[in-house]
PDB file of C-alpha atoms in Angstrom:
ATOM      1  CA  UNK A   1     -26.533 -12.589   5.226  1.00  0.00           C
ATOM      2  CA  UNK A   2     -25.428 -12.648   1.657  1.00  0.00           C
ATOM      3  CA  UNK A   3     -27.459  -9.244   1.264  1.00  0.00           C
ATOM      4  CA  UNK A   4     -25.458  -7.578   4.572  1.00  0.00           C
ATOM      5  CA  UNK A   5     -22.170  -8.674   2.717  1.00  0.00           C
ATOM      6  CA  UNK A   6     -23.247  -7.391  -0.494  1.00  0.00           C
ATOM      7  CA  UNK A   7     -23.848  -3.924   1.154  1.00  0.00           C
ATOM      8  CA  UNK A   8     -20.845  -4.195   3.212  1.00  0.00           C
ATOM      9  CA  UNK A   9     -18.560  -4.961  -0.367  1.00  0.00           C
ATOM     10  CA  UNK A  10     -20.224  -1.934  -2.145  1.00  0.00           C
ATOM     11  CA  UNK A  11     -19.694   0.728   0.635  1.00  0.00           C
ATOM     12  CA  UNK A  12     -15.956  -0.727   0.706  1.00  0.00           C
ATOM     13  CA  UNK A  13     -15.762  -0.045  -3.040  1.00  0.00           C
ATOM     14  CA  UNK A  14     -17.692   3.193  -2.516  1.00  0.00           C
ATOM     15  CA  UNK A  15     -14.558   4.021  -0.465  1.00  0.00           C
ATOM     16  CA  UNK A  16     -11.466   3.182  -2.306  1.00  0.00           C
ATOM     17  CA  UNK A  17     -13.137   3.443  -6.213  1.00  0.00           C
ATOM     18  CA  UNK A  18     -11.327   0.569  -6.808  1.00  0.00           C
ATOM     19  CA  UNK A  19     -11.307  -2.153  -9.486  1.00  0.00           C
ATOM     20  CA  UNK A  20      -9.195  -4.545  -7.751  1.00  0.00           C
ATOM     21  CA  UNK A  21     -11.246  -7.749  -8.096  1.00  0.00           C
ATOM     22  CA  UNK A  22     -10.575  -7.384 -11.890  1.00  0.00           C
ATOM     23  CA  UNK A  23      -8.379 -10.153 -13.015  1.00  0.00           C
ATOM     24  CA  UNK A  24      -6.731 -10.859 -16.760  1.00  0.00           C
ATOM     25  CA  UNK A  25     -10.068 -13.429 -17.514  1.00  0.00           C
ATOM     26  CA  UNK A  26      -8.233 -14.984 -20.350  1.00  0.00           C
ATOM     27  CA  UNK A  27      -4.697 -15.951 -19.091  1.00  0.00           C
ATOM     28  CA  UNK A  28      -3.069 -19.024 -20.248  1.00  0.00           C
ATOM     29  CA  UNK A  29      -4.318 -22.333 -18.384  1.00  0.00           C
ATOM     30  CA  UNK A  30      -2.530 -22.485 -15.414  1.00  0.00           C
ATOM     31  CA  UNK A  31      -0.699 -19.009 -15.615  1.00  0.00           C
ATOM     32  CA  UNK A  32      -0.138 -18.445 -11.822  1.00  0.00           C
ATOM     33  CA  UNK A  33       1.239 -14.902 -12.538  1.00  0.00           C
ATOM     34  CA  UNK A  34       4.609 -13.536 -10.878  1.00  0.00           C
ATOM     35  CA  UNK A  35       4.230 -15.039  -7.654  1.00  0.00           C
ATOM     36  CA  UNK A  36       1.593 -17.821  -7.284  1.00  0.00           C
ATOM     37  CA  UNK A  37      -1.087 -19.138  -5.074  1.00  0.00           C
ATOM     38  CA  UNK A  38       2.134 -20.543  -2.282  1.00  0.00           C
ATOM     39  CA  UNK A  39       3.906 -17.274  -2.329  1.00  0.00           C
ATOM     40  CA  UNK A  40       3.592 -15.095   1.296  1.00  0.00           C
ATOM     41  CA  UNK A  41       2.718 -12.298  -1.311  1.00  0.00           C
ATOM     42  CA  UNK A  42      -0.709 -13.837  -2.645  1.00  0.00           C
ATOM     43  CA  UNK A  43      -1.378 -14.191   1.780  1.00  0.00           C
ATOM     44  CA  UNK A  44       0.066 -10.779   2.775  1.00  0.00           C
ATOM     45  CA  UNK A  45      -1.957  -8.928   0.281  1.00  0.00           C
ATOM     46  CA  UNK A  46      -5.135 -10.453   0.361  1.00  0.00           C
ATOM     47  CA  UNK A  47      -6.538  -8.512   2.877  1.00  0.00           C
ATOM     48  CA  UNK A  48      -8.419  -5.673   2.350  1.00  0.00           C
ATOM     49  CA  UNK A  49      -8.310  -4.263   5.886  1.00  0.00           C
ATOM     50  CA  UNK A  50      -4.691  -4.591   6.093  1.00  0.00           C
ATOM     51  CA  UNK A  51      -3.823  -3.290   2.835  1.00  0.00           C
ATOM     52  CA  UNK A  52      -5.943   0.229   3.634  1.00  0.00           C
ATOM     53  CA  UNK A  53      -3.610   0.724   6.903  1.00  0.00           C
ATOM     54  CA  UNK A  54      -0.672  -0.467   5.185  1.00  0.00           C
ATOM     55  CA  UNK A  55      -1.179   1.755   2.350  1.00  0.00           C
ATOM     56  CA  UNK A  56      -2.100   4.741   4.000  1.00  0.00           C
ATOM     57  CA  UNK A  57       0.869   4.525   6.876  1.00  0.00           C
ATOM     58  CA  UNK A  58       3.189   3.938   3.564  1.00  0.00           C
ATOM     59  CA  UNK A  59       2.050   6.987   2.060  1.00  0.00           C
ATOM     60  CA  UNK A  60       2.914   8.897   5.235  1.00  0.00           C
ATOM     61  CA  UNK A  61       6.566   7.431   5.041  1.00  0.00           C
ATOM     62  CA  UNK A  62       7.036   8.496   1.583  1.00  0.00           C
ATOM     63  CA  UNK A  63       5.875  12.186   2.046  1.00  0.00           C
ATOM     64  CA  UNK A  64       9.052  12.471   4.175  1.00  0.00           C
ATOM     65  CA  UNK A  65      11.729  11.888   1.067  1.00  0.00           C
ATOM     66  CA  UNK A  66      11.394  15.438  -0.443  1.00  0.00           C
ATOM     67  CA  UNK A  67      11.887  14.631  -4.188  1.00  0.00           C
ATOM     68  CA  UNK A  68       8.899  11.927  -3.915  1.00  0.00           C
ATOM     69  CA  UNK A  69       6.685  14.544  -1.892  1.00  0.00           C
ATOM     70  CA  UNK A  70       7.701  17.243  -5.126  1.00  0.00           C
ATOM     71  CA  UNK A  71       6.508  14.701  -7.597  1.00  0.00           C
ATOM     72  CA  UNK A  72       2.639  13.847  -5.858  1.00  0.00           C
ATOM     73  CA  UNK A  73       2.681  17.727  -5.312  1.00  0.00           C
ATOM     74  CA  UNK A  74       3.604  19.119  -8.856  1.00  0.00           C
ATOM     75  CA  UNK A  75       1.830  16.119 -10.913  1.00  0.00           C
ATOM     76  CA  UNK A  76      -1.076  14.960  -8.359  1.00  0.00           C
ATOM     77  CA  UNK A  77      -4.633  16.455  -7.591  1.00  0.00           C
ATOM     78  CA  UNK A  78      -4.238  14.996  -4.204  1.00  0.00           C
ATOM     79  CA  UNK A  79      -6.547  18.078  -3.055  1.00  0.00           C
ATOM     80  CA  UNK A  80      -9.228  17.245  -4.722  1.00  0.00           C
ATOM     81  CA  UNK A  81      -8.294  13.247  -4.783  1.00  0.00           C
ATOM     82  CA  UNK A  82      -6.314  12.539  -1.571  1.00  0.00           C
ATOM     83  CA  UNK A  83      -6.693   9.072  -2.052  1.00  0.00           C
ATOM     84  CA  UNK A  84      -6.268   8.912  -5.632  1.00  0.00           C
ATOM     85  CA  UNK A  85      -2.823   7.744  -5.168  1.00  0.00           C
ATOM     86  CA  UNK A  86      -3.872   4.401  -2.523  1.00  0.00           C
ATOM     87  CA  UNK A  87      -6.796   3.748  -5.002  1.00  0.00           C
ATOM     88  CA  UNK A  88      -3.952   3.288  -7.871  1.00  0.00           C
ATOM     89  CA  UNK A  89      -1.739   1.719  -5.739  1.00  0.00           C
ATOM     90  CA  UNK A  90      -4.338  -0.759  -5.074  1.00  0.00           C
ATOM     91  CA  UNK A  91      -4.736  -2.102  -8.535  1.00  0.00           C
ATOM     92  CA  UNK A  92      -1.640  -1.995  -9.215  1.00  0.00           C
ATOM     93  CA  UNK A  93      -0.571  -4.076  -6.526  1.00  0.00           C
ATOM     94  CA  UNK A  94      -3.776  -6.262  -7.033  1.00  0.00           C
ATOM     95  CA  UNK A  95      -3.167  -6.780 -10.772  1.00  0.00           C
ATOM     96  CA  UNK A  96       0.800  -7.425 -10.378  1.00  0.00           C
ATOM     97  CA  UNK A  97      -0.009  -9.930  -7.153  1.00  0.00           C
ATOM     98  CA  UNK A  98      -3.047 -11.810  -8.304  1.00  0.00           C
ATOM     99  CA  UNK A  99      -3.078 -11.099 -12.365  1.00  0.00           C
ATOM    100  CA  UNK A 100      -1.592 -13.296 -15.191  1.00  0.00           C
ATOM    101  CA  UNK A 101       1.808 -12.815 -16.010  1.00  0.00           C
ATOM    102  CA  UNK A 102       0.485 -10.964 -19.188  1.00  0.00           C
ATOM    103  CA  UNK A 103      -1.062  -8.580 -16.755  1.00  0.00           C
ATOM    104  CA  UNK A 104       1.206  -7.549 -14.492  1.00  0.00           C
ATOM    105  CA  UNK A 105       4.065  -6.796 -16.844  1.00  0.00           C
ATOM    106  CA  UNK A 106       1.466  -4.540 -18.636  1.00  0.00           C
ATOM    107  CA  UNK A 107       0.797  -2.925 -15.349  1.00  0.00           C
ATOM    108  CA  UNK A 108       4.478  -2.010 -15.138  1.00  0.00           C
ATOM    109  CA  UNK A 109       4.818  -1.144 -17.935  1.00  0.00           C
ATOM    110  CA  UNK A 110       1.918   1.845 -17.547  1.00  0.00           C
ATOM    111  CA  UNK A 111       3.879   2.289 -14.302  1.00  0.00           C
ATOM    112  CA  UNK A 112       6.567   2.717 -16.069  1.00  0.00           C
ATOM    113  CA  UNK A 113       5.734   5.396 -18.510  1.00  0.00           C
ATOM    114  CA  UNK A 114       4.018   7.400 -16.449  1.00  0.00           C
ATOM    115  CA  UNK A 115       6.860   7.779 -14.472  1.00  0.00           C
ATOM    116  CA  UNK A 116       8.965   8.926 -17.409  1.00  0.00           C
ATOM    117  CA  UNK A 117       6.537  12.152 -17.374  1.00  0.00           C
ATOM    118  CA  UNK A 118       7.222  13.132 -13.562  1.00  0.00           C
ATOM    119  CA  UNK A 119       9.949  15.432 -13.363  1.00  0.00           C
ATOM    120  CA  UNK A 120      10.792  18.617 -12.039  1.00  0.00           C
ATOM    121  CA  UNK A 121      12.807  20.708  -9.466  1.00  0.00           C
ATOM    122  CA  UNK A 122      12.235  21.056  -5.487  1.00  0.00           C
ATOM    123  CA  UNK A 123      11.768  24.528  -4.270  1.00  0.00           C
ATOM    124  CA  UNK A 124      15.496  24.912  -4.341  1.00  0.00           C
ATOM    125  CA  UNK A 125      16.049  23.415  -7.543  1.00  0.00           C
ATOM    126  CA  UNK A 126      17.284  20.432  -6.959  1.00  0.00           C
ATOM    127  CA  UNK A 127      15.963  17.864 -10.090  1.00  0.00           C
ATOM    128  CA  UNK A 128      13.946  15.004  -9.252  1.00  0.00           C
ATOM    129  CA  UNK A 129      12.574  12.826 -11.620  1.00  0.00           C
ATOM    130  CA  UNK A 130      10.049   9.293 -10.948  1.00  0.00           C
ATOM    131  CA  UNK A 131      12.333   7.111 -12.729  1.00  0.00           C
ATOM    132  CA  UNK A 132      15.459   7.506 -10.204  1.00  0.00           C
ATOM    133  CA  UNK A 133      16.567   3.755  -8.935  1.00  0.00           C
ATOM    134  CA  UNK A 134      17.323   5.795  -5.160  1.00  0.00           C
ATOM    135  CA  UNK A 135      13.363   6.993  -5.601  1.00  0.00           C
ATOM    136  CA  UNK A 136      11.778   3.957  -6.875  1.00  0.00           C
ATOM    137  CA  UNK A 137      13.451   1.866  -3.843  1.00  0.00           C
ATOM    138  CA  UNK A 138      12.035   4.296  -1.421  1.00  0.00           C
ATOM    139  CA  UNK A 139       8.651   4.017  -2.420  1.00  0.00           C
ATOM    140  CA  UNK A 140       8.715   0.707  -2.946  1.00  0.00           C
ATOM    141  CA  UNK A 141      10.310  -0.348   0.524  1.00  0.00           C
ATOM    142  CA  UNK A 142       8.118   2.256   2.345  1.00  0.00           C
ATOM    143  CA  UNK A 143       5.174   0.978   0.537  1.00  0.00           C
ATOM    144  CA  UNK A 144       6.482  -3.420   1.350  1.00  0.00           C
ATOM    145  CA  UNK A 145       7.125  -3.091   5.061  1.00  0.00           C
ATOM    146  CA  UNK A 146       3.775  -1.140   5.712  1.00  0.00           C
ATOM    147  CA  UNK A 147       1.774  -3.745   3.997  1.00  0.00           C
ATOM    148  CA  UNK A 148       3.471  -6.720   6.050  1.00  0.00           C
ATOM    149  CA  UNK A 149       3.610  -4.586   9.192  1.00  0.00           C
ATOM    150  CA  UNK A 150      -0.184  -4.371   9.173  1.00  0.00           C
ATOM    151  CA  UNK A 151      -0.693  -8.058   7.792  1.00  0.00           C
ATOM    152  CA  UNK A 152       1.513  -9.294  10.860  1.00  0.00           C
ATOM    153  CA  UNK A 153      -0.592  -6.925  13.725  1.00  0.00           C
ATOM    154  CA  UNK A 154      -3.944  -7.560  12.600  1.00  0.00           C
ATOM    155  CA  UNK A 155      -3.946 -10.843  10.532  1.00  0.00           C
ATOM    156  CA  UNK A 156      -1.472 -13.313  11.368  1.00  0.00           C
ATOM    157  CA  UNK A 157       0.878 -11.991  14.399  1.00  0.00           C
ATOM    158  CA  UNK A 158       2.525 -15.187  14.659  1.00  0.00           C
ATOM    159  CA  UNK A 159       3.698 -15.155  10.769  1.00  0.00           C
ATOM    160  CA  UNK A 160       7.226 -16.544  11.175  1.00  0.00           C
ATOM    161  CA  UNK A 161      10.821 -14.317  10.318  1.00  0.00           C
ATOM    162  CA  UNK A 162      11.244 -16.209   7.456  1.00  0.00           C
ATOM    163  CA  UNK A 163       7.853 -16.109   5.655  1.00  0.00           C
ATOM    164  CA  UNK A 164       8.227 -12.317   6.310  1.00  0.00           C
ATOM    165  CA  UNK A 165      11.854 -12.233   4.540  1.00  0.00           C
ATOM    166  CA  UNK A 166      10.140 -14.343   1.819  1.00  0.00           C
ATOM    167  CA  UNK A 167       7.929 -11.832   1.332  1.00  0.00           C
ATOM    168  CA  UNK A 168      10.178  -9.013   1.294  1.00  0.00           C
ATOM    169  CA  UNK A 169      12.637 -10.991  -1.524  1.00  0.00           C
ATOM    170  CA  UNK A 170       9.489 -12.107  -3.701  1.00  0.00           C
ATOM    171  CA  UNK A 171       8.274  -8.694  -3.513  1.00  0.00           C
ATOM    172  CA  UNK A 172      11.892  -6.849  -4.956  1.00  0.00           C
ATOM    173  CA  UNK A 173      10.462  -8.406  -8.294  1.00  0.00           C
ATOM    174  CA  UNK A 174       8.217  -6.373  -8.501  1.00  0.00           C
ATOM    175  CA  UNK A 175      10.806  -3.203  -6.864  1.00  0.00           C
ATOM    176  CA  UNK A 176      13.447  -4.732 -10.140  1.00  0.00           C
ATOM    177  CA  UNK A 177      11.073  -4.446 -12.870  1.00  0.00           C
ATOM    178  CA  UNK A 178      10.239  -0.658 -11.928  1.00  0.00           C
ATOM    179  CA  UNK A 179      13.550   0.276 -12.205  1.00  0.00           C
ATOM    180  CA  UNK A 180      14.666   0.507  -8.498  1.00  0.00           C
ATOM    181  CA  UNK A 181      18.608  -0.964  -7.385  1.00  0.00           C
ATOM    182  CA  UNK A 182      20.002  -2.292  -4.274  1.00  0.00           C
ATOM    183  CA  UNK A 183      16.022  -3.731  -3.314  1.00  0.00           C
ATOM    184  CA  UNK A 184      16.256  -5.298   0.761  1.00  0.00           C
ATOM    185  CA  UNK A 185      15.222  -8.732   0.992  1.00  0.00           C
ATOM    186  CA  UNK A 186      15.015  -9.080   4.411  1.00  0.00           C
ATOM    187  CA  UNK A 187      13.533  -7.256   7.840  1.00  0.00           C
ATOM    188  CA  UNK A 188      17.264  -6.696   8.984  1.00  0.00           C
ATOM    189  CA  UNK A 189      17.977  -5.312   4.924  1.00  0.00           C
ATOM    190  CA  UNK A 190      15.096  -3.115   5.200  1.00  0.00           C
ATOM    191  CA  UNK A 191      16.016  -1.784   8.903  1.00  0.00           C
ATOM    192  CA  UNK A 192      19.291  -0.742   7.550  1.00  0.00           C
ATOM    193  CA  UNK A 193      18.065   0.771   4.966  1.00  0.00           C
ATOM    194  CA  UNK A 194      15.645   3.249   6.248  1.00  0.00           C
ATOM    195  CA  UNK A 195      18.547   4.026   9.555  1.00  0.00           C
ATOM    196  CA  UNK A 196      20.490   5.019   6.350  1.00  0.00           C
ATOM    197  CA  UNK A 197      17.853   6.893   4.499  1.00  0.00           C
ATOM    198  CA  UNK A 198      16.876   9.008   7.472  1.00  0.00           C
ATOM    199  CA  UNK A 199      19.054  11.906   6.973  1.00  0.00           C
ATOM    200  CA  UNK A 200      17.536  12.593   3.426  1.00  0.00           C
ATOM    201  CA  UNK A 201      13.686  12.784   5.138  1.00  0.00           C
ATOM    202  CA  UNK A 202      12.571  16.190   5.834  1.00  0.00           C
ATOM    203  CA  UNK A 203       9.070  17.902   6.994  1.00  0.00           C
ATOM    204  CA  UNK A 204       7.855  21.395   5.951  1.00  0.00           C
ATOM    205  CA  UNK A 205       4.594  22.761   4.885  1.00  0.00           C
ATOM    206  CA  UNK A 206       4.133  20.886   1.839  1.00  0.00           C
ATOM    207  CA  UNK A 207       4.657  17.752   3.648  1.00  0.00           C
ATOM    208  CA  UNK A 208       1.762  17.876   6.520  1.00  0.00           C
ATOM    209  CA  UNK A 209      -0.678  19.806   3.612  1.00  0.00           C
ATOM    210  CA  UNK A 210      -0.460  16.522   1.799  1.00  0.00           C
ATOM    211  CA  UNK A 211      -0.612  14.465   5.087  1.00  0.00           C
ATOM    212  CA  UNK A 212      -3.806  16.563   5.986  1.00  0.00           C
ATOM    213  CA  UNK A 213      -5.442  15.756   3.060  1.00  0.00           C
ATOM    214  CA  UNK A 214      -4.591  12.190   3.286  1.00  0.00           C
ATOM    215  CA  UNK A 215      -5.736  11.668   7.256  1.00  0.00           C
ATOM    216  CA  UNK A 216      -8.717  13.610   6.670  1.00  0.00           C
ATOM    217  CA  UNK A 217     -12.208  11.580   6.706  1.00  0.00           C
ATOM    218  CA  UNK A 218     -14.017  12.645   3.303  1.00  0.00           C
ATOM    219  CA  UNK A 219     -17.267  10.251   3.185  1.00  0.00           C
ATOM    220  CA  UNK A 220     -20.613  11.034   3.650  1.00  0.00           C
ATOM    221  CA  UNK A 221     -22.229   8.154   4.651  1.00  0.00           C
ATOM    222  CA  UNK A 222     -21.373   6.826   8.149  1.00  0.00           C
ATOM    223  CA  UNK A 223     -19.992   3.490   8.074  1.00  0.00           C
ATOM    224  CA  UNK A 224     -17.347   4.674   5.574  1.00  0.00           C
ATOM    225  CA  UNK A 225     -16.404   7.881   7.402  1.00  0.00           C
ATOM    226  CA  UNK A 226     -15.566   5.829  10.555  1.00  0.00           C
ATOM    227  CA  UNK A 227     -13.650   3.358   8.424  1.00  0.00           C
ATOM    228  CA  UNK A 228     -11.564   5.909   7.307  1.00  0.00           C
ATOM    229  CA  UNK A 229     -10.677   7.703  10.478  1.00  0.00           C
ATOM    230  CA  UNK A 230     -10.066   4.108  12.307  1.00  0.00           C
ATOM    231  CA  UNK A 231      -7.935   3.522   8.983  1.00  0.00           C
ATOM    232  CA  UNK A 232      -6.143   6.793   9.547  1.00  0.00           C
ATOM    233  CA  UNK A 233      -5.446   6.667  13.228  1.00  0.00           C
ATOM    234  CA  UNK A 234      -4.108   2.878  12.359  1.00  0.00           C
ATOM    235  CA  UNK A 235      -1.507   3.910   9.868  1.00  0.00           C
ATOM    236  CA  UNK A 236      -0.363   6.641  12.071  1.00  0.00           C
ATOM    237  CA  UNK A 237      -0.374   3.596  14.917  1.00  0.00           C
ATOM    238  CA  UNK A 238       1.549   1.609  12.404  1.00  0.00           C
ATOM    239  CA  UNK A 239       4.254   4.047  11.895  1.00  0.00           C
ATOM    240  CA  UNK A 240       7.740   4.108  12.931  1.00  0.00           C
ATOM    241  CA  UNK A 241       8.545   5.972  16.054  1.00  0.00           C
ATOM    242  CA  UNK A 242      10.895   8.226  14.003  1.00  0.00           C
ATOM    243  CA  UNK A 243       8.306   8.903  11.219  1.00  0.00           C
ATOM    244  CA  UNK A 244       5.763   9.183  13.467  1.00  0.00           C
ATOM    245  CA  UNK A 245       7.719  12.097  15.401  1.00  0.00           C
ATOM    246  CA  UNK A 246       8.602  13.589  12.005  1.00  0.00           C
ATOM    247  CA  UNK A 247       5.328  14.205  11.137  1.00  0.00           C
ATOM    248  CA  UNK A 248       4.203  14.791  14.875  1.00  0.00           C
ATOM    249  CA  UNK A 249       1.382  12.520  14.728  1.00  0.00           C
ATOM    250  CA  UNK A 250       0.749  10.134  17.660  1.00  0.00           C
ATOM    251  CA  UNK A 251      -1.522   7.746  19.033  1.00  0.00           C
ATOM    252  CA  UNK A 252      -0.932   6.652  22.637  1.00  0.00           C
ATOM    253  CA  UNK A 253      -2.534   5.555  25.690  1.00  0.00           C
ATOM    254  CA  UNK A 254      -6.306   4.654  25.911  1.00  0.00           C
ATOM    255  CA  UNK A 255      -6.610   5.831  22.111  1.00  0.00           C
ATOM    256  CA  UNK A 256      -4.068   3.286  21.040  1.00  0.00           C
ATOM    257  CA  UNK A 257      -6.197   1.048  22.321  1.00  0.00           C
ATOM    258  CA  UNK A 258      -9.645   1.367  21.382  1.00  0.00           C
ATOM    259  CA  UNK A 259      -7.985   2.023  17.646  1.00  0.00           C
ATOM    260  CA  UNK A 260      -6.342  -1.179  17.357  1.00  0.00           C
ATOM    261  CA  UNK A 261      -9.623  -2.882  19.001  1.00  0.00           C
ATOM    262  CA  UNK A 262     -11.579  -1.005  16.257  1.00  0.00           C
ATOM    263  CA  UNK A 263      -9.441  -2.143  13.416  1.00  0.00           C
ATOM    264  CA  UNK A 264      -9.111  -5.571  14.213  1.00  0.00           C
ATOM    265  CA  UNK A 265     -12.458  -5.512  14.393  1.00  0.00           C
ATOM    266  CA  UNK A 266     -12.816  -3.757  11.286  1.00  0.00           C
ATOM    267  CA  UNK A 267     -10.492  -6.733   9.648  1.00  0.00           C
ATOM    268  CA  UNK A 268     -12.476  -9.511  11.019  1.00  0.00           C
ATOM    269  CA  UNK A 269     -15.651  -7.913   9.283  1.00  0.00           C
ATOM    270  CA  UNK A 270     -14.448  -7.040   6.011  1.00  0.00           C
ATOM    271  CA  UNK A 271     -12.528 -10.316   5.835  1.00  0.00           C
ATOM    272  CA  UNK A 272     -16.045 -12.084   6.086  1.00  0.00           C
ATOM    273  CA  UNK A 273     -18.089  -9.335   3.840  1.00  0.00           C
ATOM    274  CA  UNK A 274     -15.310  -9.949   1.356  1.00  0.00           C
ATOM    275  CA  UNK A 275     -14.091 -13.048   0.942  1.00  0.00           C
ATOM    276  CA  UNK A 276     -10.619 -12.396  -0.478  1.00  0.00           C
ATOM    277  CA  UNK A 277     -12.593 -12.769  -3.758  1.00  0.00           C
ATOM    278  CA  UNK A 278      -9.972 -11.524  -5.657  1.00  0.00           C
ATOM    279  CA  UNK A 279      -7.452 -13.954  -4.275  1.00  0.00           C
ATOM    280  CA  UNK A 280      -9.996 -16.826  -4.574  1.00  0.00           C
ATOM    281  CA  UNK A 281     -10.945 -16.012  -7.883  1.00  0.00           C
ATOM    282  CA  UNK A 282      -7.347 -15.645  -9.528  1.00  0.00           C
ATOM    283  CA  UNK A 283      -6.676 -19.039  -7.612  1.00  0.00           C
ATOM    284  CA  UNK A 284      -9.258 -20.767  -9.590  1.00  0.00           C
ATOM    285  CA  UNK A 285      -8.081 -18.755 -13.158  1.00  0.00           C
ATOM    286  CA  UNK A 286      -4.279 -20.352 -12.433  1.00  0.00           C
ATOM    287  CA  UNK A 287      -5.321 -23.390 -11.386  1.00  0.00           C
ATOM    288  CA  UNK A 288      -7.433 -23.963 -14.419  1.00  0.00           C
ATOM    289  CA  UNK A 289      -6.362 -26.897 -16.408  1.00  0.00           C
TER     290      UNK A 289
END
């Protein structure tokens, strides 16, 4: 068994290329990082299967604010990468969740400054730059909801309102530190927010090129390949109605069903293959007298 999950665990890092399991190995003694082994965060992200819909659907939400689209499209190889921007997104949100303190901050701080760098204009020359609070909130809200929206179908559908507020006010931290302003805290803040944010969302070519390279299976071997279209077909499931429409991308009847079948499968799996090691190992490093 150990030898299926090992094989299992490397085709999953095959996938995403990512280093998430890597913790800060020498944080201080009990060091339980920004949040902490009780926080809904350390729960809500400690699922791989989850975090893969959640990231990808969040990525299809934030294609739709023009000035963040012009800034993966003028500083990105998403061509050539498409998922080079989930794969950093996942360490970043694995070292800032389950890293020292030491380690997160650093991690923001490389956020930070690479953000400093991405500027330009839209095709009508209208500035945008990375470091805009109205930008940063976008992304991060888009990016928040999608993870807990996933967590709550395929994980834990009975989570409760108010662990699912918690989450959204432990995560503004994180929104805070990267420069981002008026951060919801709750599911009603959040609502709000993206009923007021709608009128600034657009769609044009630019916008389904990058969502084409993002939805579009690139593995070779099979396991993997399936993965990623059942992950794809999810976060298109996972969508809002209105961003869903927006992008004209659906999921519906008999389809519906056999993907959200095949992904809670897929979470039940990779939940056992895995182990939420990195979750179980960075509870061990902070607990550490």
């Amino acid at each position: 068994m150990d030898r299926i999950r090992r094989s299992i665990a490397g085709q999953v890092h095959a996938l995403i290329g990512s280093r998430s399991g890597e913790i800060d190995r020498d944080r201080v003694a009990g060091d339980q990082g920004l949040f902490g082994p009780s926080s809904v965060t350390w729960r809500v992200h400690g699922d791989f299967t989850t975090m893969m819909i959640g990231g990808l659907s969040a990525l299809l939400l934030q294609m739709l604010h023009p000035r963040v689209l012009a800034g993966v499209w003028d500083h990105s190889n998403f061509r050539e990468d498409p998922l080079g921007r989930l794969r950093r997104t996942a360490q970043f949100v694995s070292g800032t969740t389950y890293g020292s303190t030491r380690q997160a901050l650093a991690l923001i701080e490389q956020i930070n400054a690479i953000h400093d760098r991405v500027r330009g204009h839209l095709p009508d020359g209208t500035p945008y730059h990375a470091r805009d609070p109205d930008l940063l909130t976008w992304v991060h809200v888009t990016s928040a909801t999608s993870f807990l929206r996933a967590y709550v179908r395929y994980r834990d559908p009975l989570l409760p309102f108010a662990d699912q507020d918690k989450y959204l006010a432990e995560m503004s931290e994180i929104a805070h530190r990267l420069g981002a302003e008026n951060v919801p805290t709750s599911l009603r803040q959040c609502e709000l927010y993206f009923e007021a944010t709608r009128p600034q969302l657009k769609v044009d070519g630019r916008t389904r090129e990058v969502a084409h390279a993002l939805l579009s299976p690139r593995p070779s071997r099979l396991g993997p390949r399936l993965f990623r279209t059942m992950s794809s077909k999810a976060a298109i499931d996972l969508l809002p109605h209105w961003a869903a429409r927006m992008h004209r991308l659906s999921v519906q009847g008999p389809e519906r069903l056999l993907v959200r079948s095949s992904a809670q499968g897929a979470q039940v799996l990779l939940h056992w293959a895995l182990r939420d090691r990195t979750a179980r190992r960075a509870m061990e490093e902070s607990t550490a007298s």
